[in-house]
Amino acid sequence: MTLTAQYPAAGGRPLAGGVRPSGELPSVHALLVCADLPGLALSAEHGQLTGHGLEGFYRSGRRLLSRCHLRVAGREPVAVQGRLVSAFRARFVGVVRLPAGPGPDPEISVERLRHAGGTERIVLRSSAGRVVRLRVEIGLGTDLADLGAVAAGRSGPELPASVHASGMRWSAAGAQAVVTADPPPEDAVASAGLLRWEIELLPGASHTIELRIRAERGARPLAKTGTGPFSEAAAEGDDPRVRELLRTSLDDLRALLMRDPRNPADVYLAAGVPWRCGLAPAEALWAARMTLPLGTRLAATTLRTLARTQLPGPGPDQGRLPGPLRDAGPHLPPSCTGVEATLAFPVVLAEARRWGLAEQDLEELLPVAERCLLWLRRAADDDGCLDERGTGGPRRSETQAHAHRAAVLGADLLAECGRPGAEGWREWAGRLRRTFQEDFWIDDRAGGRPAAARTAGGRVVPHLGGSAAHLLDTGLLGAGRQAPGLLDRVQTEQVARLLGGPAMDSGWGLRSLGAKENGHNPFGHRGGAVRVHETAVAVAGLAAAGYEREAAALLRGVLDAAGAFGNRLPEMYAGEQRTADSFPVPHPAACRPAAVAAAAGVHLLTTLAGIRPDAPAGTVALCPVRSAPLGAVQLSGLRVAGEPFAVRISRLGLGMVEEATGTLQLGG
């Protein structure tokens, strides 16, 4: 599915890779969203597909069915429950009261099991003490509209249907959709899109009708059986929520898997449903990095997919990965996700090697990482700083953190693989650290803060936001060591204090812009909302730096918020201050499921164990969160060096390896 809609850029400009919606994106937080990409099913809780709004079955971004309206005995079932069974399926339950019934209790129940892959099973069950004869009617319709057009409110009227085999068929502009029914209907009325059955139910009996929705031609589906690129990980602990958070996160990750059309053996994670079901380079790499404890296969296939997009030379963009622009909040122009992805590529490769990436994958991908680093060297200024596009734009602190991490981990990767240039990159990183100290740290009477950016004219942009968490996320080196960062010890302590303070910690997670900053909006994508993956980055960075109190508070906030979202974390939600009687407020247009949010669920839980492997050296270190904020936790079914790995953290914060390959030595 192509990228159909993005958050609008500053100034209202459409973002690269998307389409401009006519007005705001419609609300999705109240819909039940089933995803089995490239298939989607979006439904209201009552279960009827009415043809209104975003409801319908989609395949590769096209709505194959917008109306699926069920009537039993001339009545619409009374909806009593609608809920997700998994990331792929939703279950709707309704009841029907028959006119000749003996009392007020319904005698017929109706269950609808809807799967994002394009099936719906309708089961009618009778509790009547007599034979019941029912007319069952299903009204079908579609506009075959693109999701972007549906979101913009310009999907058009329903198309005329034709009777086809045991169902209906629609065609428009080269696109076709077919719905077939089993058992076949006794009557089909094309003008009304109506299928009709006359059924007889004995006492206690049931009757099943199954609909199959398909495109005449469609993208090759990804088999979602088994574990795919992920291990069968599980979590148990004193806090029962850890089990459900990990289970749901894995479920969502599997639902978002997509194939690279140029090489179907390689998979990656789509950014999120329903607006961003295509490849978003930075998000795909972040999600692959945060799920390394589940195995390195996703990292390898994501890196290979992005390697095919790397820009060739000659020219200033040689070696860069392309990517669209995205909103950067109220104080800065849009940022280029391609720059972030280019800087993340060598980082993910270096860390995947620590977790046990296969040697053949490393050999294939190392030249791509070297070209990413060469682009960085050409794009950066003499003092080591990198502006947003290498063209004199603002210098963002977040971008400097990404660049520094790429240089330090890239140097480590080059040295251990016997490639030249490692020492030069270490010197370059040292220059960037000195420049950052001089140009990006703002001293004040409150202890100082990192600048959000410096403009091309040298003006400091002082606003404090969640992106400061990236200054603490330094990366994994050999022997379980954390890479050096841009901040010194005193500055690290101050950033930890700021991120843990009430202006940044909403009680439900980290705000993307502090509550006291000009332009703060609790619903702003980078203007005050809680971005889940940024909170996970902060938790991991704070814990690694030894600031466990601040890390634990953010962790517990997100875990509490997850419960309000059925443990399916959205990409963001409102950064409103938590009170004793409040609940987290959804963002109406947030993707859910979202790759970085689902991966953040994994990252938050594995951070508790502080697993720091060095597969090439045959060692693994444990640096658990000593305060054990969730009590005892056991993580099993992880992967280190390609083999099963399990770890337990006690209530005293002590880490114990319970399963590992015999070649690993415990260190750290």
JSON list of C-alpha atoms in Angstrom, two decimals, residues 28 32 43 57 84 92 107 420 527 601 619:
[
{"chain": "A", "resi": 28, "resn": "VAL", "atom": "CA", "xyz": [-10.12, 6.76, 13.75]},
{"chain": "A", "resi": 32, "resn": "LEU", "atom": "CA", "xyz": [-11.96, -1.15, 15.49]},
{"chain": "A", "resi": 43, "resn": "SER", "atom": "CA", "xyz": [-15.42, -1.02, 11.60]},
{"chain": "A", "resi": 57, "resn": "PHE", "atom": "CA", "xyz": [-12.51, -3.74, 3.80]},
{"chain": "A", "resi": 84, "resn": "LEU", "atom": "CA", "xyz": [-10.71, -6.91, 18.70]},
{"chain": "A", "resi": 92, "resn": "PHE", "atom": "CA", "xyz": [-19.15, -8.52, 16.92]},
{"chain": "A", "resi": 107, "resn": "GLU", "atom": "CA", "xyz": [-33.79, -15.97, 21.12]},
{"chain": "A", "resi": 420, "resn": "PRO", "atom": "CA", "xyz": [39.59, 1.68, 7.17]},
{"chain": "A", "resi": 527, "resn": "GLY", "atom": "CA", "xyz": [4.00, 20.06, 19.86]},
{"chain": "A", "resi": 601, "resn": "GLY", "atom": "CA", "xyz": [6.30, -1.96, 23.93]},
{"chain": "A", "resi": 619, "resn": "THR", "atom": "CA", "xyz": [29.47, -12.41, 25.76]}
]
